[in-house]
C-alpha positions as semicolon CSV with decimal commas, in nm:
position;residue;x (nm);y (nm);z (nm)
1;T;-1,244;0,875;7,290
2;I;-0,903;0,980;7,170
3;S;-0,856;0,651;6,982
4;K;-1,196;0,684;6,811
5;T;-1,112;1,038;6,708
6;L;-0,776;0,927;6,564
7;S;-0,943;0,638;6,385
8;R;-1,200;0,864;6,223
9;T;-0,926;1,109;6,126
10;M;-0,722;0,832;5,968
11;G;-1,033;0,709;5,787
12;R;-1,098;1,050;5,635
13;F;-0,732;1,065;5,538
14;N;-0,762;0,729;5,363
15;I;-1,067;0,846;5,170
16;L;-0,882;1,158;5,063
17;A;-0,594;0,939;4,951
18;L;-0,830;0,726;4,741
19;L;-0,988;1,037;4,592
20;T;-0,645;1,176;4,506
21;L;-0,553;0,843;4,345
22;A;-0,872;0,842;4,139
23;L;-0,819;1,196;4,015
24;T;-0,456;1,120;3,935
25;V;-0,543;0,808;3,736
26;G;-0,827;0,985;3,561
27;S;-0,595;1,255;3,437
28;T;-0,340;1,016;3,287
29;Q;-0,341;0,922;2,921
30;G;-0,388;0,550;2,958
31;F;-0,067;0,506;3,161
32;V;0,127;0,679;2,887
33;G;0,354;0,928;3,053
34;P;0,476;1,254;2,906
35;S;0,667;1,211;2,587
36;K;1,039;1,196;2,642
37;T;1,284;1,280;2,369
38;P;1,404;0,942;2,244
39;S;1,756;0,884;2,130
40;P;1,819;0,854;1,755
41;P;1,720;0,678;1,537
42;T;1,382;0,645;1,709
43;E;1,335;1,019;1,739
44;V;1,023;1,140;1,563
45;K;0,964;1,509;1,506
46;I;0,608;1,591;1,414
47;S;0,499;1,940;1,329
48;P;0,180;2,043;1,508
49;D;-0,131;2,042;1,294
50;P;-0,460;2,152;1,448
51;R;-0,661;1,942;1,204
52;M;-0,525;1,606;1,315
53;S;-0,442;1,405;1,623
54;Y;-0,095;1,284;1,708
55;G;-0,174;0,937;1,575
56;E;-0,298;1,071;1,241
57;E;-0,002;1,302;1,197
58;S;0,244;1,025;1,286
59;R;0,125;0,797;1,003
60;K;0,377;0,951;0,765
61;Y;0,656;0,822;0,989
62;R;0,540;0,460;0,960
63;R;0,636;0,425;0,592
64;T;0,916;0,182;0,649
65;V;1,135;0,029;0,379
66;F;1,346;-0,249;0,528
67;T;1,703;-0,337;0,438
68;H;1,916;-0,628;0,560
69;D;2,038;-0,425;0,857
70;D;1,679;-0,344;0,953
71;W;1,587;-0,713;0,948
72;V;1,879;-0,797;1,174
73;Q;1,761;-0,538;1,423
74;H;1,399;-0,648;1,383
75;R;1,472;-1,005;1,497
76;S;1,719;-0,902;1,766
77;P;1,689;-1,111;2,087
78;D;1,643;-0,798;2,299
79;R;1,351;-0,669;2,089
80;F;1,100;-0,736;2,369
81;F;1,283;-0,523;2,622
82;K;1,335;-0,249;2,364
83;Q;0,964;-0,234;2,279
84;L;0,868;-0,228;2,647
85;R;1,105;0,063;2,707
86;N;0,950;0,255;2,418
87;I;0,590;0,193;2,519
88;V;0,544;0,551;2,638
89;N;0,648;0,678;2,292
90;S;0,402;0,461;2,097
91;G;0,183;0,659;1,863
92;V;-0,083;0,387;1,875
93;Y;-0,115;0,411;2,254
94;K;-0,115;0,788;2,250
95;N;-0,396;0,783;1,998
96;I;-0,620;0,580;2,233
97;G;-0,540;0,790;2,539
98;R;-0,894;0,924;2,585
99;E;-1,054;0,580;2,568
100;V;-0,806;0,437;2,819
101;T;-0,855;0,739;3,045
102;A;-1,231;0,681;3,042
103;T;-1,217;0,313;3,140
104;T;-0,942;0,369;3,397
105;G;-1,131;0,664;3,544
106;V;-1,444;0,450;3,577
107;A;-1,240;0,186;3,763
108;A;-1,106;0,450;4,001
109;L;-1,454;0,590;4,064
110;V;-1,593;0,242;4,130
111;C;-1,317;0,184;4,384
112;L;-1,383;0,519;4,553
113;Y;-1,761;0,479;4,552
114;N;-1,745;0,137;4,713
115;A;-1,503;0,268;4,977
116;V;-1,731;0,557;5,065
117;F;-2,055;0,361;5,077
118;G;-1,934;0,010;5,148
119;G;-1,639;0,048;5,382
120;Y;-1,264;0,082;5,358
121;V;-0,940;-0,025;5,519
122;D;-0,697;0,229;5,657
123;F;-0,320;0,220;5,634
124;S;-0,303;0,025;5,960
125;G;-0,515;-0,251;5,815
126;V;-0,819;-0,166;6,027
127;A;-1,154;-0,203;5,851
128;H;-1,404;0,079;5,882
129;P;-1,766;0,117;5,776
130;G;-1,859;0,358;5,501
131;L;-1,851;0,727;5,577
132;V;-2,210;0,765;5,465
133;E;-2,414;0,532;5,683
134;G;-2,781;0,462;5,664
135;W;-2,808;0,523;5,291
136;L;-2,953;0,243;5,087
137;L;-2,694;0,265;4,812
138;P;-2,564;-0,074;4,694
139;K;-2,202;-0,154;4,628
140;L;-2,109;-0,136;4,261
141;S;-2,034;-0,494;4,161
142;L;-2,119;-0,733;3,881
143;P;-2,071;-1,108;3,838
144;L;-1,775;-1,209;3,624
145;V;-1,966;-1,477;3,430
146;P;-2,118;-1,247;3,162
147;F;-1,774;-1,114;3,077
148;T;-1,632;-1,464;3,062
149;L;-1,909;-1,578;2,828
150;S;-1,887;-1,273;2,600
151;S;-1,507;-1,257;2,575
152;P;-1,485;-1,517;2,290
153;S;-1,732;-1,314;2,083
154;L;-1,533;-0,999;2,145
155;G;-1,216;-1,183;2,047
156;L;-1,370;-1,299;1,719
157;L;-1,483;-0,947;1,634
158;L;-1,134;-0,812;1,695
159;V;-0,970;-1,096;1,500
160;F;-1,192;-1,046;1,196
161;R;-1,143;-0,670;1,220
162;T;-0,764;-0,691;1,222
163;N;-0,747;-0,969;0,960
164;T;-0,963;-0,770;0,719
165;A;-0,756;-0,458;0,776
166;Y;-0,432;-0,647;0,715
167;Q;-0,570;-0,799;0,394
168;R;-0,647;-0,448;0,269
169;W;-0,292;-0,336;0,351
170;D;-0,151;-0,646;0,183
171;E;-0,355;-0,587;-0,134
172;A;-0,239;-0,225;-0,152
173;R;0,122;-0,333;-0,110
174;K;0,082;-0,595;-0,382
175;N;-0,063;-0,335;-0,616
176;W;0,246;-0,123;-0,575
177;G;0,463;-0,431;-0,610
178;M;0,297;-0,495;-0,946
179;N;0,361;-0,133;-1,043
180;I;0,729;-0,175;-0,961
181;N;0,760;-0,504;-1,150
182;H;0,575;-0,403;-1,465
183;S;0,729;-0,058;-1,488
184;R;1,069;-0,224;-1,514
185;D;0,929;-0,484;-1,753
186;L;0,770;-0,220;-1,976
187;V;1,084;-0,008;-2,004
188;R;1,302;-0,316;-2,053
189;M;1,094;-0,435;-2,347
190;G;1,080;-0,088;-2,498
191;T;1,457;-0,056;-2,478
192;A;1,530;-0,405;-2,612
193;Y;1,268;-0,400;-2,889
194;Y;1,363;-0,053;-3,017
195;D;1,453;-0,067;-3,387
196;S;1,771;0,139;-3,397
197;K;1,802;0,089;-3,775
198;S;1,496;0,305;-3,827
199;S;1,621;0,587;-3,608
200;T;1,924;0,791;-3,516
201;P;2,103;0,754;-3,181
202;E;1,972;1,096;-3,076
203;A;1,615;1,004;-3,164
204;R;1,652;0,672;-2,980
205;E;1,771;0,847;-2,667
206;E;1,486;1,098;-2,680
207;D;1,218;0,833;-2,744
208;L;1,333;0,611;-2,459
209;K;1,368;0,912;-2,227
210;Q;1,004;0,997;-2,295
211;L;0,910;0,636;-2,224
212;S;1,091;0,643;-1,890
213;L;0,942;0,977;-1,785
214;A;0,592;0,871;-1,889
215;T;0,623;0,555;-1,680
216;W;0,742;0,753;-1,378
217;S;0,474;1,020;-1,422
218;F;0,202;0,756;-1,400
219;V;0,318;0,605;-1,070
220;R;0,379;0,954;-0,930
221;S;0,028;1,061;-1,034
222;M;-0,113;0,747;-0,877
223;K;0,070;0,826;-0,553
224;R;-0,079;1,175;-0,549
225;H;-0,422;1,033;-0,636
226;L;-0,409;0,810;-0,327
227;S;-0,259;1,069;-0,089
228;P;-0,422;1,359;0,099
229;E;-0,416;1,685;-0,091
230;W;-0,271;1,885;0,197
231;E;0,025;1,647;0,219
232;D;0,132;1,587;-0,141
233;E;-0,017;1,844;-0,379
234;D;0,266;2,098;-0,372
235;A;0,538;1,833;-0,393
236;F;0,358;1,660;-0,680
237;K;0,338;1,976;-0,888
238;A;0,699;2,065;-0,818
239;E;0,825;1,719;-0,922
240;L;0,625;1,708;-1,245
241;R;0,727;2,058;-1,348
242;G;1,088;1,978;-1,269
243;K;1,110;1,656;-1,475
244;L;0,851;1,674;-1,754
245;P;0,818;1,921;-2,041
246;S;0,606;2,212;-1,921
247;E;0,312;2,141;-2,153
248;Q;0,300;1,774;-2,060
249;A;0,330;1,851;-1,688
250;E;0,048;2,106;-1,696
251;A;-0,175;1,866;-1,889
252;I;-0,142;1,607;-1,612
253;I;-0,180;1,863;-1,332
254;N;-0,495;2,013;-1,485
255;A;-0,658;1,678;-1,566
256;N;-0,964;1,572;-1,366
257;H;-0,818;1,223;-1,329
258;R;-0,443;1,262;-1,334
259;P;-0,341;0,893;-1,348
260;N;-0,561;0,842;-1,654
261;R;-0,393;1,131;-1,832
262;A;-0,051;0,994;-1,739
263;L;-0,149;0,651;-1,876
264;Y;-0,261;0,813;-2,200
265;D;0,077;0,984;-2,232
266;L;0,247;0,652;-2,163
267;S;0,049;0,484;-2,441
268;L;0,153;0,757;-2,684
269;A;0,517;0,717;-2,579
270;I;0,492;0,345;-2,656
271;E;0,329;0,411;-2,994
272;N;0,613;0,646;-3,086
273;L;0,869;0,368;-3,053
274;P;0,981;0,222;-3,392
275;M;0,907;-0,148;-3,362
276;H;0,662;-0,406;-3,486
277;F;0,306;-0,361;-3,362
278;I;0,297;-0,710;-3,207
279;R;0,582;-0,610;-2,980
280;K;0,401;-0,286;-2,899
281;N;0,098;-0,488;-2,801
282;E;0,310;-0,684;-2,554
283;I;0,430;-0,359;-2,399
284;H;0,075;-0,225;-2,381
285;K;-0,020;-0,522;-2,163
286;A;0,181;-0,364;-1,882
287;V;-0,023;-0,046;-1,923
288;T;-0,341;-0,249;-1,879
289;I;-0,199;-0,395;-1,558
290;F;-0,127;-0,041;-1,437
291;E;-0,492;0,044;-1,494
292;D;-0,601;-0,263;-1,299
293;N;-0,376;-0,172;-1,007
294;L;-0,511;0,180;-1,008
295;G;-0,870;0,057;-1,000
296;S;-0,797;-0,186;-0,718
297;S;-0,633;0,090;-0,515
298;E;-0,923;0,327;-0,574
299;R;-1,160;0,060;-0,447
300;L;-0,960;0,024;-0,127
301;L;-0,950;0,400;-0,077
302;T;-1,319;0,466;-0,133
303;S;-1,473;0,152;0,022
304;P;-1,391;0,089;0,390
305;V;-1,488;-0,215;0,589
306;P;-1,867;-0,188;0,630
307;L;-1,922;0,084;0,887
308;F;-2,181;-0,108;1,086
309;Y;-1,921;-0,377;1,155
310;S;-1,662;-0,129;1,277
311;R;-1,918;0,061;1,485
312;H;-2,054;-0,252;1,650
313;T;-1,703;-0,369;1,735
314;A;-1,619;-0,031;1,890
315;R;-1,942;-0,026;2,092
316;F;-1,896;-0,383;2,211
317;L;-1,537;-0,323;2,314
318;G;-1,606;0,011;2,483
319;T;-1,902;-0,119;2,682
320;W;-1,718;-0,434;2,781
321;L;-1,422;-0,241;2,920
322;L;-1,631;0,028;3,090
323;F;-1,820;-0,229;3,299
324;L;-1,524;-0,463;3,350
325;S;-1,412;-0,280;3,666
326;M;-1,736;-0,375;3,843
327;A;-1,685;-0,741;3,755
328;I;-1,325;-0,762;3,880
329;Y;-1,383;-0,555;4,195
330;D;-1,429;-0,857;4,422
331;P;-1,143;-1,066;4,273
332;F;-0,907;-0,784;4,371
333;A;-1,015;-0,794;4,737
334;T;-0,664;-0,906;4,832
335;T;-0,528;-0,563;4,732
336;W;-0,567;-0,260;4,957
337;N;-0,922;-0,129;4,909
338;H;-0,934;-0,316;4,576
339;V;-0,709;-0,057;4,412
340;G;-0,527;-0,330;4,218
341;M;-0,811;-0,335;3,970
342;I;-0,734;0,020;3,854
343;P;-0,401;-0,057;3,682
344;A;-0,544;-0,392;3,565
345;V;-0,830;-0,221;3,385
346;G;-0,586;0,035;3,246
347;L;-0,353;-0,227;3,100
348;L;-0,638;-0,431;2,955
349;S;-0,779;-0,117;2,798
350;V;-0,443;-0,024;2,646
351;F;-0,398;-0,361;2,479
352;L;-0,758;-0,427;2,371
353;F;-0,816;-0,074;2,245
354;G;-0,471;-0,104;2,085
355;I;-0,583;-0,405;1,880
356;E;-0,881;-0,212;1,746
357;E;-0,657;0,088;1,679
358;L;-0,417;-0,128;1,477
359;A;-0,707;-0,234;1,256
360;A;-0,820;0,126;1,212
361;Q;-0,467;0,232;1,114
362;M;-0,423;-0,048;0,858
363;E;-0,770;-0,021;0,707
364;E;-0,661;0,276;0,493
365;P;-0,314;0,155;0,388
366;F;-0,189;0,420;0,148
367;T;-0,082;0,683;0,399
368;I;0,136;0,427;0,579
369;L;0,289;0,278;0,263
370;P;0,621;0,428;0,144
371;M;0,473;0,528;-0,192
372;Q;0,717;0,814;-0,242
373;A;1,009;0,574;-0,202
374;F;0,846;0,341;-0,455
375;C;0,808;0,625;-0,709
376;D;1,167;0,739;-0,664
377;K;1,300;0,387;-0,713
378;I;1,085;0,332;-1,021
379;G;1,215;0,656;-1,172
380;N;1,578;0,567;-1,103
381;W;1,546;0,213;-1,236
382;C;1,367;0,325;-1,554
383;N;1,630;0,588;-1,626
384;E;1,901;0,327;-1,586
385;I;1,734;0,073;-1,814
386;V;1,682;0,316;-2,103
387;S;2,051;0,408;-2,090
388;W;2,149;0,057;-2,203
389;T;2,213;-0,024;-2,571
390;P;2,242;-0,362;-2,744
391;G;2,600;-0,486;-2,728
392;D;2,723;-0,217;-2,486
393;N;2,858;-0,491;-2,259
394;G;3,033;-0,686;-2,532
395;M;2,753;-0,939;-2,560
396;K;2,688;-1,060;-2,915
397;V;2,358;-0,949;-3,064
398;N;2,221;-1,184;-3,329
399;K;2,024;-1,059;-3,626
400;A;1,669;-1,168;-3,700
401;D;1,610;-1,505;-3,864
402;P;1,525;-1,447;-4,232
403;R;1,237;-1,694;-4,208
404;H;1,065;-1,455;-3,968
405;V;1,042;-1,188;-4,239
406;A;0,726;-1,193;-4,451
407;I;0,639;-0,965;-4,742
408;W;0,280;-0,872;-4,805
409;D;0,069;-0,625;-5,000
410;T;0,015;-0,303;-4,805
411;D;-0,305;-0,186;-4,976
412;L;-0,472;-0,525;-4,913
413;G;-0,587;-0,522;-5,274
414;P;-0,573;-0,811;-5,522
415;V;-0,226;-0,947;-5,595
416;P;-0,120;-0,867;-5,958
417;A;-0,111;-1,172;-6,179
418;D;0,219;-1,090;-6,348
419;S;0,425;-0,880;-6,105
420;I;0,436;-0,708;-5,766
421;P;0,542;-0,341;-5,777
422;V;0,812;-0,259;-5,530
423;D;0,627;0,040;-5,384
424;T;0,323;-0,170;-5,288
425;V;0,492;-0,424;-5,066
426;K;0,612;-0,404;-4,711
427;K;0,835;-0,613;-4,488
428;T;0,667;-0,729;-4,171
429;V;0,852;-0,917;-3,898
430;V;0,620;-1,167;-3,735
431;E;0,639;-1,461;-3,504
432;S;0,513;-1,690;-3,778
433;T;0,286;-1,983;-3,726
434;P;0,392;-2,317;-3,882
435;E;0,120;-2,276;-4,147
436;L;0,245;-1,931;-4,244
437;I;0,610;-2,043;-4,255
438;K;0,519;-2,334;-4,483
439;A;0,316;-2,110;-4,715
440;V;0,592;-1,848;-4,745
441;E;0,872;-2,102;-4,791
442;S;0,679;-2,272;-5,068
443;T;0,674;-1,951;-5,274
444;A;0,990;-1,765;-5,175
445;V;1,347;-1,879;-5,200
446;V;1,536;-1,709;-4,916
447;P;1,907;-1,800;-4,909
448;K;2,014;-1,874;-4,552
449;T;2,336;-1,684;-4,611
450;V;2,147;-1,355;-4,663
451;P;2,092;-1,191;-4,320
452;T;1,812;-0,955;-4,433
453;P;1,569;-1,066;-4,704
454;T;1,501;-0,829;-4,990
455;L;1,242;-0,815;-5,264
456;T;1,484;-0,972;-5,510
457;T;1,476;-1,297;-5,314
458;I;1,113;-1,353;-5,410
459;P;1,053;-1,466;-5,766
460;S;0,812;-1,276;-5,988
461;P;0,467;-1,436;-6,021
462;S;0,514;-1,452;-6,399
463;T;0,787;-1,714;-6,356
464;L;0,577;-1,933;-6,126
465;S;0,353;-2,218;-6,220
466;E;-0,020;-2,200;-6,160
467;D;0,022;-2,419;-5,852
468;K;0,288;-2,185;-5,712
469;K;0,068;-1,884;-5,786
470;S;-0,226;-2,030;-5,599
471;K;-0,004;-2,111;-5,301
472;R;0,131;-1,758;-5,301
473;R;-0,218;-1,611;-5,312
474;A;-0,309;-1,834;-5,019
475;A;-0,009;-1,702;-4,826
476;Y;-0,115;-1,340;-4,891
477;D;-0,471;-1,415;-4,788
478;L;-0,348;-1,573;-4,467
479;L;-0,135;-1,269;-4,388
480;K;-0,429;-1,037;-4,447
481;K;-0,647;-1,238;-4,209
482;L;-0,380;-1,235;-3,941
483;F;-0,304;-0,863;-3,960
């Protein structure tokens, strides 16, 4: 009698222990312990914001710009141990804490339920029947085959989900890479093509400064356009008012579509540069590329992966993990009262939910891209480029080839038969076609020793033969068609 009483007492104690274990596991955040203060440089300080979760708030701290030292650390041989040590500080895992808690809690309840209604083993290894006898309640268990058969489909859904999300991130990064490349290209061409002979050094400096600021204001407006208002609006206004003329800054700030207004200002800054219009057209091509990058980025921001795909993946994954504990209950019979399945379900939930969370974090790429760092670098590089002048490094600067200078009638009227008034002609530097070069050379004698052709180098039509006159008219007609 005494032994039976002790046995029953120990059995109740074991059930209480299982219940305590279930409640303890259910209250954890997916095996992510309380956040410990990490040592620098991994320390992340996030101000509390009631509107967002920890994972959403921590996105601003994932805007990494790598240097050579960062790459050395990234491929360090002890990177695996370092990442395992920091697992409790992962923002991704903290963001899926509720999902992991749900699946782990279900596993603990399944273990407890089966112990109460199906039998248990005490600490001495003695098996006991269930505490509630005579009830026709079955043990919670499922065959493992359905999960085995469905796991490839679940894997494909997760693979496509993450691949699509990464492609979106990659496209956004390439858009900003194009902005970086063509902003430097635009300012370089504007600085090199600038006709200093038609301007003063002070005017040149002011024109190129406006070009640099207009280029920076576009990328900064694009960054604000793709960022949340609560995060970037105040900083955006402060930066524009601090760098741009007040009227220009307010025009961009008050515009309905700020990047479009900034592009318009950039086009005007290009038009104000004294240079041939063909060269201006080449510079304007970079502005068109800016517009394309902006449109591509707007498409990524406003058009997510089709919602039905994301929802079906989340439902599939959640259901699969919630019922997994019933399928692996029997395989864990070698552990005490099958409790080994509880941490197994927890770990599987952490990693599978983590894959889906990675896709969700990458799907909207702009708040994890270091766009502010890109804008700052573009501004610094543009300011440096416009500070250069031809020959400032001792490099010889050749003058234009005289054969590339053509003279044509500005009013596009008929060419006078006897003479060409000086005030009706204009020098135009062109990249001449072979046909144009041949036509001009046949009517104009340009000494190669003269660096800059003048009107006196072209003979008057009255001294030309009829054949020469017809050739000259043909040259003018060709110029008019081209321009």
